[in-house]
Amino acid sequence: GAGVSQTPSNKVTEKGKYVELRCDPISGHTALYWYRQSLGQGPEFLIYFQGTGAADDSGLPNDRFFAVRPEGSVSTLKIQRTERGDSAVYLCASSLLGRGNTDTQYFGPGTRLTVL
Amino acid sequence: AQSVTQLDSHVSVSEGTPVLLRCNYSSSYSPSLFWYVQHPNKGLQLLLKYTSAATLVKGINGFEAEFKKSETSFHLTKPSAHMSDAAEYFCVVSGAYGGSQGNLIFGKGTKLSVKP
C-alpha cells in the first residue's frame, strides 16, 4: 500500500516569505508527527496530532511555525516570515494509534526547505 | 528526560565483515528503543524496535540489537556487511509514557561506509 507522502520534495524560498509543506499519512493512521532534520543532525520533534487536534506542539521553535490537520488526515506545516535558519529537511511520520501504544512510526521522504 | 548517544559518527567496514554501531540511552522510564536507517534521498526506515519483550531483537536485513539495561546500551550488529548497508543509522528512544510510544528522540546518527 501507499506510504507517507510529502510535497513538495524541494522548496526554495526567500527570507521573509511564507511556505506551506504538505503531508499525506498512511490511510487510517490516527497519529501524525512532524520532525525537522538539520544538516548532520538527527530529526527533532516538532508537533504531534492525534486525529484533528494538536496533542503536543512543544517542539515548535517559535510562533512563526504552525501546523493543521483539519480532517484528521492530511496535514500542513506552515512557516511564516521564513529565516535562513529554517533551512532543513522537514519530515512527516504517521502511526496507527499514537501515544500510549507501541506501534511504529512510518516516515515520509521529507521536504527539503532552503531559505535564501 | 530521555536521550540517546551514538558513540561513533562514522564507521567504516569491509564487505563481509561484522558491523557494530554503538548506542547508549538515558531514560527515566522503561524505554522503547529503535534503530532507523536512512539511505540517501530516501525516507527513514525502521530496522528494529525493543518494547520490553525479548532483550535480543532481530530486525530486517540481518540486523539485530541487544537491550542491556545494566549498561544502558542498545548496540546494533550484523554478522556480515553488504554494500547495500551503506547508509546513515539512527538510534532512537521513546519512553515518556512508561514504555509506550511518545515522541521519538533521535541520536545524531552514525554513517556506515562499506568498502568492497
PDB file of C-alpha atoms in Angstrom:
ATOM      1  CA  GLY A   1       0.000   0.000   0.000  1.00  0.00           C
ATOM      2  CA  ALA A   2       0.965   3.644  -0.247  1.00  0.00           C
ATOM      3  CA  GLY A   3       3.323   5.044   2.330  1.00  0.00           C
ATOM      4  CA  VAL A   4       3.587   8.539   3.765  1.00  0.00           C
ATOM      5  CA  SER A   5       3.971  11.127   1.041  1.00  0.00           C
ATOM      6  CA  GLN A   6       5.184  14.713   1.300  1.00  0.00           C
ATOM      7  CA  THR A   7       5.011  17.582  -1.131  1.00  0.00           C
ATOM      8  CA  PRO A   8       6.920  19.346  -2.431  1.00  0.00           C
ATOM      9  CA  SER A   9      10.098  17.315  -2.284  1.00  0.00           C
ATOM     10  CA  ASN A  10      12.142  20.501  -2.539  1.00  0.00           C
ATOM     11  CA  LYS A  11      11.212  24.079  -1.767  1.00  0.00           C
ATOM     12  CA  VAL A  12      13.423  27.105  -2.270  1.00  0.00           C
ATOM     13  CA  THR A  13      12.190  30.406  -0.922  1.00  0.00           C
ATOM     14  CA  GLU A  14      13.471  33.824   0.019  1.00  0.00           C
ATOM     15  CA  LYS A  15      13.923  35.120   3.525  1.00  0.00           C
ATOM     16  CA  GLY A  16      10.706  36.593   4.837  1.00  0.00           C
ATOM     17  CA  LYS A  17       8.370  34.554   2.635  1.00  0.00           C
ATOM     18  CA  TYR A  18       5.590  32.215   3.756  1.00  0.00           C
ATOM     19  CA  VAL A  19       5.720  28.479   2.952  1.00  0.00           C
ATOM     20  CA  GLU A  20       3.412  25.507   3.335  1.00  0.00           C
ATOM     21  CA  LEU A  21       4.571  21.903   3.456  1.00  0.00           C
ATOM     22  CA  ARG A  22       2.095  19.072   2.989  1.00  0.00           C
ATOM     23  CA  CYS A  23       1.977  15.583   4.436  1.00  0.00           C
ATOM     24  CA  ASP A  24      -0.309  12.708   3.374  1.00  0.00           C
ATOM     25  CA  PRO A  25      -0.187   9.985   6.031  1.00  0.00           C
ATOM     26  CA  ILE A  26      -0.896   6.322   5.548  1.00  0.00           C
ATOM     27  CA  SER A  27      -4.635   5.828   5.222  1.00  0.00           C
ATOM     28  CA  GLY A  28      -6.269   5.019   8.543  1.00  0.00           C
ATOM     29  CA  HIS A  29      -3.397   6.242  10.704  1.00  0.00           C
ATOM     30  CA  THR A  30      -4.740   8.408  13.504  1.00  0.00           C
ATOM     31  CA  ALA A  31      -1.417   9.831  14.667  1.00  0.00           C
ATOM     32  CA  LEU A  32       0.745  12.220  12.671  1.00  0.00           C
ATOM     33  CA  TYR A  33       4.110  13.715  13.624  1.00  0.00           C
ATOM     34  CA  TRP A  34       6.310  16.446  12.155  1.00  0.00           C
ATOM     35  CA  TYR A  35      10.083  16.453  12.648  1.00  0.00           C
ATOM     36  CA  ARG A  36      12.876  18.716  11.413  1.00  0.00           C
ATOM     37  CA  GLN A  37      16.289  17.410  10.402  1.00  0.00           C
ATOM     38  CA  SER A  38      19.110  19.920  10.119  1.00  0.00           C
ATOM     39  CA  LEU A  39      22.277  19.061   8.246  1.00  0.00           C
ATOM     40  CA  GLY A  40      24.341  16.482  10.090  1.00  0.00           C
ATOM     41  CA  GLN A  41      21.791  16.009  12.851  1.00  0.00           C
ATOM     42  CA  GLY A  42      19.091  13.543  13.738  1.00  0.00           C
ATOM     43  CA  PRO A  43      15.455  14.539  13.312  1.00  0.00           C
ATOM     44  CA  GLU A  44      13.930  16.682  16.070  1.00  0.00           C
ATOM     45  CA  PHE A  45      10.290  16.546  17.089  1.00  0.00           C
ATOM     46  CA  LEU A  46       8.066  19.499  16.202  1.00  0.00           C
ATOM     47  CA  ILE A  47       4.412  18.584  16.689  1.00  0.00           C
ATOM     48  CA  TYR A  48       2.109  15.594  17.201  1.00  0.00           C
ATOM     49  CA  PHE A  49      -1.515  15.242  16.068  1.00  0.00           C
ATOM     50  CA  GLN A  50      -3.983  12.703  17.374  1.00  0.00           C
ATOM     51  CA  GLY A  51      -6.870  12.931  14.932  1.00  0.00           C
ATOM     52  CA  THR A  52      -7.594  16.554  14.149  1.00  0.00           C
ATOM     53  CA  GLY A  53      -6.095  18.056  17.274  1.00  0.00           C
ATOM     54  CA  ALA A  54      -2.526  19.024  18.038  1.00  0.00           C
ATOM     55  CA  ALA A  55      -1.919  16.932  21.136  1.00  0.00           C
ATOM     56  CA  ASP A  56       1.632  18.201  21.629  1.00  0.00           C
ATOM     57  CA  ASP A  57       3.221  21.204  19.928  1.00  0.00           C
ATOM     58  CA  SER A  58       6.064  21.597  22.390  1.00  0.00           C
ATOM     59  CA  GLY A  59       8.710  21.137  19.688  1.00  0.00           C
ATOM     60  CA  LEU A  60       7.691  24.088  17.541  1.00  0.00           C
ATOM     61  CA  PRO A  61      10.608  26.536  17.786  1.00  0.00           C
ATOM     62  CA  ASN A  62       8.544  29.742  17.820  1.00  0.00           C
ATOM     63  CA  ASP A  63       5.220  31.246  16.773  1.00  0.00           C
ATOM     64  CA  ARG A  64       6.246  31.509  13.126  1.00  0.00           C
ATOM     65  CA  PHE A  65       5.594  27.769  12.886  1.00  0.00           C
ATOM     66  CA  PHE A  66       2.066  26.395  12.780  1.00  0.00           C
ATOM     67  CA  ALA A  67       0.504  23.132  11.653  1.00  0.00           C
ATOM     68  CA  VAL A  68      -3.040  21.958  10.972  1.00  0.00           C
ATOM     69  CA  ARG A  69      -4.816  18.689  10.288  1.00  0.00           C
ATOM     70  CA  PRO A  70      -8.427  19.783   9.762  1.00  0.00           C
ATOM     71  CA  GLU A  71      -9.950  16.444   8.722  1.00  0.00           C
ATOM     72  CA  GLY A  72      -7.675  14.120  10.632  1.00  0.00           C
ATOM     73  CA  SER A  73      -5.770  13.008   7.561  1.00  0.00           C
ATOM     74  CA  VAL A  74      -3.637  15.420   5.513  1.00  0.00           C
ATOM     75  CA  SER A  75      -1.533  17.868   7.496  1.00  0.00           C
ATOM     76  CA  THR A  76       0.066  21.159   6.502  1.00  0.00           C
ATOM     77  CA  LEU A  77       3.061  22.702   8.231  1.00  0.00           C
ATOM     78  CA  LYS A  78       3.106  26.457   7.791  1.00  0.00           C
ATOM     79  CA  ILE A  79       6.108  28.714   8.304  1.00  0.00           C
ATOM     80  CA  GLN A  80       5.705  32.489   8.298  1.00  0.00           C
ATOM     81  CA  ARG A  81       8.460  35.051   7.703  1.00  0.00           C
ATOM     82  CA  THR A  82      11.000  32.362   6.899  1.00  0.00           C
ATOM     83  CA  GLU A  83      14.578  32.763   8.085  1.00  0.00           C
ATOM     84  CA  ARG A  84      17.785  31.197   6.771  1.00  0.00           C
ATOM     85  CA  GLY A  85      17.957  29.118   9.942  1.00  0.00           C
ATOM     86  CA  ASP A  86      14.720  27.389   8.961  1.00  0.00           C
ATOM     87  CA  SER A  87      16.561  25.603   6.148  1.00  0.00           C
ATOM     88  CA  ALA A  88      16.302  21.880   6.856  1.00  0.00           C
ATOM     89  CA  VAL A  89      14.548  18.703   5.804  1.00  0.00           C
ATOM     90  CA  TYR A  90      11.049  18.551   7.260  1.00  0.00           C
ATOM     91  CA  LEU A  91       9.883  15.007   7.894  1.00  0.00           C
ATOM     92  CA  CYS A  92       6.395  13.719   8.475  1.00  0.00           C
ATOM     93  CA  ALA A  93       5.546  10.399  10.101  1.00  0.00           C
ATOM     94  CA  SER A  94       2.305   8.606  10.855  1.00  0.00           C
ATOM     95  CA  SER A  95       1.328   5.710  13.073  1.00  0.00           C
ATOM     96  CA  LEU A  96      -1.831   3.707  13.514  1.00  0.00           C
ATOM     97  CA  LEU A  97      -2.677   4.550  17.122  1.00  0.00           C
ATOM     98  CA  GLY A  98      -0.208   7.067  18.509  1.00  0.00           C
ATOM     99  CA  ARG A  99       0.939   7.693  22.051  1.00  0.00           C
ATOM    100  CA  GLY A 100       0.418   5.106  24.694  1.00  0.00           C
ATOM    101  CA  ASN A 101       0.962   2.322  22.187  1.00  0.00           C
ATOM    102  CA  THR A 102       3.942   0.556  20.715  1.00  0.00           C
ATOM    103  CA  ASP A 103       3.023   0.914  17.057  1.00  0.00           C
ATOM    104  CA  THR A 104       5.634   2.002  14.552  1.00  0.00           C
ATOM    105  CA  GLN A 105       6.052   5.470  13.095  1.00  0.00           C
ATOM    106  CA  TYR A 106       6.381   5.404   9.312  1.00  0.00           C
ATOM    107  CA  PHE A 107       8.266   8.291   7.751  1.00  0.00           C
ATOM    108  CA  GLY A 108       7.826  10.132   4.505  1.00  0.00           C
ATOM    109  CA  PRO A 109      10.755  11.108   2.257  1.00  0.00           C
ATOM    110  CA  GLY A 110      10.764  14.666   3.567  1.00  0.00           C
ATOM    111  CA  THR A 111      10.652  18.161   2.121  1.00  0.00           C
ATOM    112  CA  ARG A 112      13.983  19.899   1.768  1.00  0.00           C
ATOM    113  CA  LEU A 113      13.431  23.592   2.530  1.00  0.00           C
ATOM    114  CA  THR A 114      16.083  26.103   1.514  1.00  0.00           C
ATOM    115  CA  VAL A 115      15.711  29.728   2.590  1.00  0.00           C
ATOM    116  CA  LEU A 116      17.940  32.094   0.628  1.00  0.00           C
TER     117      LEU A 116
ATOM    118  CA  ALA B   1      14.151  13.119  30.230  1.00  0.00           C
ATOM    119  CA  GLN B   2      15.151  10.721  27.508  1.00  0.00           C
ATOM    120  CA  SER B   3      18.245  10.937  25.328  1.00  0.00           C
ATOM    121  CA  VAL B   4      20.497   8.781  23.175  1.00  0.00           C
ATOM    122  CA  THR B   5      24.190   8.977  22.420  1.00  0.00           C
ATOM    123  CA  GLN B   6      25.627   7.364  19.342  1.00  0.00           C
ATOM    124  CA  LEU B   7      29.258   6.827  20.130  1.00  0.00           C
ATOM    125  CA  ASP B   8      30.594   6.947  16.577  1.00  0.00           C
ATOM    126  CA  SER B   9      29.717   9.493  13.923  1.00  0.00           C
ATOM    127  CA  HIS B  10      31.303   7.368  11.187  1.00  0.00           C
ATOM    128  CA  VAL B  11      32.054   3.636  10.950  1.00  0.00           C
ATOM    129  CA  SER B  12      33.836   2.037   8.023  1.00  0.00           C
ATOM    130  CA  VAL B  13      33.922  -1.724   7.431  1.00  0.00           C
ATOM    131  CA  SER B  14      34.851  -4.050   4.606  1.00  0.00           C
ATOM    132  CA  GLU B  15      32.184  -6.050   2.823  1.00  0.00           C
ATOM    133  CA  GLY B  16      31.663  -9.387   4.536  1.00  0.00           C
ATOM    134  CA  THR B  17      32.972  -8.246   7.936  1.00  0.00           C
ATOM    135  CA  PRO B  18      30.868  -7.643  11.059  1.00  0.00           C
ATOM    136  CA  VAL B  19      29.114  -4.367  11.775  1.00  0.00           C
ATOM    137  CA  LEU B  20      28.836  -2.787  15.232  1.00  0.00           C
ATOM    138  CA  LEU B  21      27.089   0.558  15.722  1.00  0.00           C
ATOM    139  CA  ARG B  22      27.054   1.687  19.327  1.00  0.00           C
ATOM    140  CA  CYS B  23      24.273   3.439  21.192  1.00  0.00           C
ATOM    141  CA  ASN B  24      23.751   4.386  24.830  1.00  0.00           C
ATOM    142  CA  TYR B  25      20.472   5.719  26.132  1.00  0.00           C
ATOM    143  CA  SER B  26      19.180   7.626  29.103  1.00  0.00           C
ATOM    144  CA  SER B  27      15.589   7.301  30.228  1.00  0.00           C
ATOM    145  CA  SER B  28      13.602   7.891  33.364  1.00  0.00           C
ATOM    146  CA  TYR B  29      11.119   5.243  32.294  1.00  0.00           C
ATOM    147  CA  SER B  30      11.308   1.782  30.812  1.00  0.00           C
ATOM    148  CA  PRO B  31      12.236   2.846  27.316  1.00  0.00           C
ATOM    149  CA  SER B  32      11.169   1.801  23.895  1.00  0.00           C
ATOM    150  CA  LEU B  33      14.237   1.782  21.654  1.00  0.00           C
ATOM    151  CA  PHE B  34      14.534   1.742  17.898  1.00  0.00           C
ATOM    152  CA  TRP B  35      17.073   1.729  15.126  1.00  0.00           C
ATOM    153  CA  TYR B  36      16.171   3.534  11.907  1.00  0.00           C
ATOM    154  CA  VAL B  37      18.171   3.602   8.673  1.00  0.00           C
ATOM    155  CA  GLN B  38      18.243   6.455   6.195  1.00  0.00           C
ATOM    156  CA  HIS B  39      19.549   5.886   2.687  1.00  0.00           C
ATOM    157  CA  PRO B  40      20.386   8.964   0.595  1.00  0.00           C
ATOM    158  CA  ASN B  41      17.278  10.677  -0.724  1.00  0.00           C
ATOM    159  CA  LYS B  42      15.014   8.109   0.905  1.00  0.00           C
ATOM    160  CA  GLY B  43      12.793   8.172   3.948  1.00  0.00           C
ATOM    161  CA  LEU B  44      13.707   6.771   7.333  1.00  0.00           C
ATOM    162  CA  GLN B  45      13.040   3.060   7.556  1.00  0.00           C
ATOM    163  CA  LEU B  46      12.575   1.130  10.778  1.00  0.00           C
ATOM    164  CA  LEU B  47      15.188  -1.625  11.218  1.00  0.00           C
ATOM    165  CA  LEU B  48      14.027  -2.978  14.560  1.00  0.00           C
ATOM    166  CA  LYS B  49      12.442  -1.997  17.861  1.00  0.00           C
ATOM    167  CA  TYR B  50      12.589  -3.008  21.501  1.00  0.00           C
ATOM    168  CA  THR B  51       9.462  -2.584  23.612  1.00  0.00           C
ATOM    169  CA  SER B  52      10.142  -4.511  26.843  1.00  0.00           C
ATOM    170  CA  ALA B  53       9.803  -8.007  25.404  1.00  0.00           C
ATOM    171  CA  ALA B  54      12.844 -10.120  24.425  1.00  0.00           C
ATOM    172  CA  THR B  55      16.113  -8.274  25.005  1.00  0.00           C
ATOM    173  CA  LEU B  56      17.649  -9.574  21.761  1.00  0.00           C
ATOM    174  CA  VAL B  57      15.735  -8.016  18.924  1.00  0.00           C
ATOM    175  CA  LYS B  58      16.001  -9.191  15.337  1.00  0.00           C
ATOM    176  CA  GLY B  59      15.278  -6.760  12.547  1.00  0.00           C
ATOM    177  CA  ILE B  60      15.274  -6.607   8.803  1.00  0.00           C
ATOM    178  CA  ASN B  61      18.250  -7.264   6.510  1.00  0.00           C
ATOM    179  CA  GLY B  62      20.073  -9.398   9.078  1.00  0.00           C
ATOM    180  CA  PHE B  63      20.464  -6.684  11.708  1.00  0.00           C
ATOM    181  CA  GLU B  64      19.912  -7.285  15.396  1.00  0.00           C
ATOM    182  CA  ALA B  65      20.318  -5.337  18.624  1.00  0.00           C
ATOM    183  CA  GLU B  66      20.554  -6.290  22.266  1.00  0.00           C
ATOM    184  CA  PHE B  67      18.992  -4.272  25.069  1.00  0.00           C
ATOM    185  CA  LYS B  68      21.306  -4.222  28.093  1.00  0.00           C
ATOM    186  CA  LYS B  69      19.727  -2.372  30.980  1.00  0.00           C
ATOM    187  CA  SER B  70      22.794  -2.646  33.216  1.00  0.00           C
ATOM    188  CA  GLU B  71      24.900  -0.922  30.565  1.00  0.00           C
ATOM    189  CA  THR B  72      22.096   1.336  29.242  1.00  0.00           C
ATOM    190  CA  SER B  73      23.102   0.220  25.767  1.00  0.00           C
ATOM    191  CA  PHE B  74      21.325  -0.844  22.594  1.00  0.00           C
ATOM    192  CA  HIS B  75      24.082  -1.622  20.096  1.00  0.00           C
ATOM    193  CA  LEU B  76      23.242  -2.615  16.522  1.00  0.00           C
ATOM    194  CA  THR B  77      25.086  -5.535  14.931  1.00  0.00           C
ATOM    195  CA  LYS B  78      25.195  -7.510  11.739  1.00  0.00           C
ATOM    196  CA  PRO B  79      27.451 -10.529  11.156  1.00  0.00           C
ATOM    197  CA  SER B  80      28.413  -9.685   7.592  1.00  0.00           C
ATOM    198  CA  ALA B  81      28.198  -6.274   5.929  1.00  0.00           C
ATOM    199  CA  HIS B  82      26.828  -5.844   2.440  1.00  0.00           C
ATOM    200  CA  MET B  83      27.482  -2.931   0.123  1.00  0.00           C
ATOM    201  CA  SER B  84      23.798  -2.026   0.281  1.00  0.00           C
ATOM    202  CA  ASP B  85      24.111  -1.454   4.050  1.00  0.00           C
ATOM    203  CA  ALA B  86      25.965   1.819   3.459  1.00  0.00           C
ATOM    204  CA  ALA B  87      23.669   4.480   4.934  1.00  0.00           C
ATOM    205  CA  GLU B  88      23.041   6.654   7.991  1.00  0.00           C
ATOM    206  CA  TYR B  89      21.781   4.838  11.082  1.00  0.00           C
ATOM    207  CA  PHE B  90      19.870   6.454  13.916  1.00  0.00           C
ATOM    208  CA  CYS B  91      19.373   5.141  17.420  1.00  0.00           C
ATOM    209  CA  VAL B  92      16.070   6.373  18.827  1.00  0.00           C
ATOM    210  CA  VAL B  93      14.424   6.350  22.245  1.00  0.00           C
ATOM    211  CA  SER B  94      10.823   6.848  23.220  1.00  0.00           C
ATOM    212  CA  GLY B  95       9.522   6.396  26.691  1.00  0.00           C
ATOM    213  CA  ALA B  96       7.655   9.337  28.009  1.00  0.00           C
ATOM    214  CA  TYR B  97       4.642   7.163  28.642  1.00  0.00           C
ATOM    215  CA  GLY B  98       6.036   4.343  30.718  1.00  0.00           C
ATOM    216  CA  GLY B  99       7.413   2.287  27.882  1.00  0.00           C
ATOM    217  CA  SER B 100       4.779   3.145  25.374  1.00  0.00           C
ATOM    218  CA  GLN B 101       5.325   5.390  22.459  1.00  0.00           C
ATOM    219  CA  GLY B 102       5.889   9.044  22.925  1.00  0.00           C
ATOM    220  CA  ASN B 103       7.761  11.406  20.691  1.00  0.00           C
ATOM    221  CA  LEU B 104      10.827   9.852  19.140  1.00  0.00           C
ATOM    222  CA  ILE B 105      14.162  11.260  20.289  1.00  0.00           C
ATOM    223  CA  PHE B 106      16.920  10.646  17.766  1.00  0.00           C
ATOM    224  CA  GLY B 107      20.655  10.340  18.182  1.00  0.00           C
ATOM    225  CA  LYS B 108      22.909  12.296  15.878  1.00  0.00           C
ATOM    226  CA  GLY B 109      23.407   9.338  13.584  1.00  0.00           C
ATOM    227  CA  THR B 110      26.238   7.051  12.528  1.00  0.00           C
ATOM    228  CA  LYS B 111      27.270   6.972   8.912  1.00  0.00           C
ATOM    229  CA  LEU B 112      28.204   3.452   7.840  1.00  0.00           C
ATOM    230  CA  SER B 113      30.567   3.054   4.913  1.00  0.00           C
ATOM    231  CA  VAL B 114      31.179  -0.372   3.358  1.00  0.00           C
ATOM    232  CA  LYS B 115      34.342  -0.936   1.352  1.00  0.00           C
ATOM    233  CA  PRO B 116      34.459  -3.579  -1.371  1.00  0.00           C
TER     234      PRO B 116
END
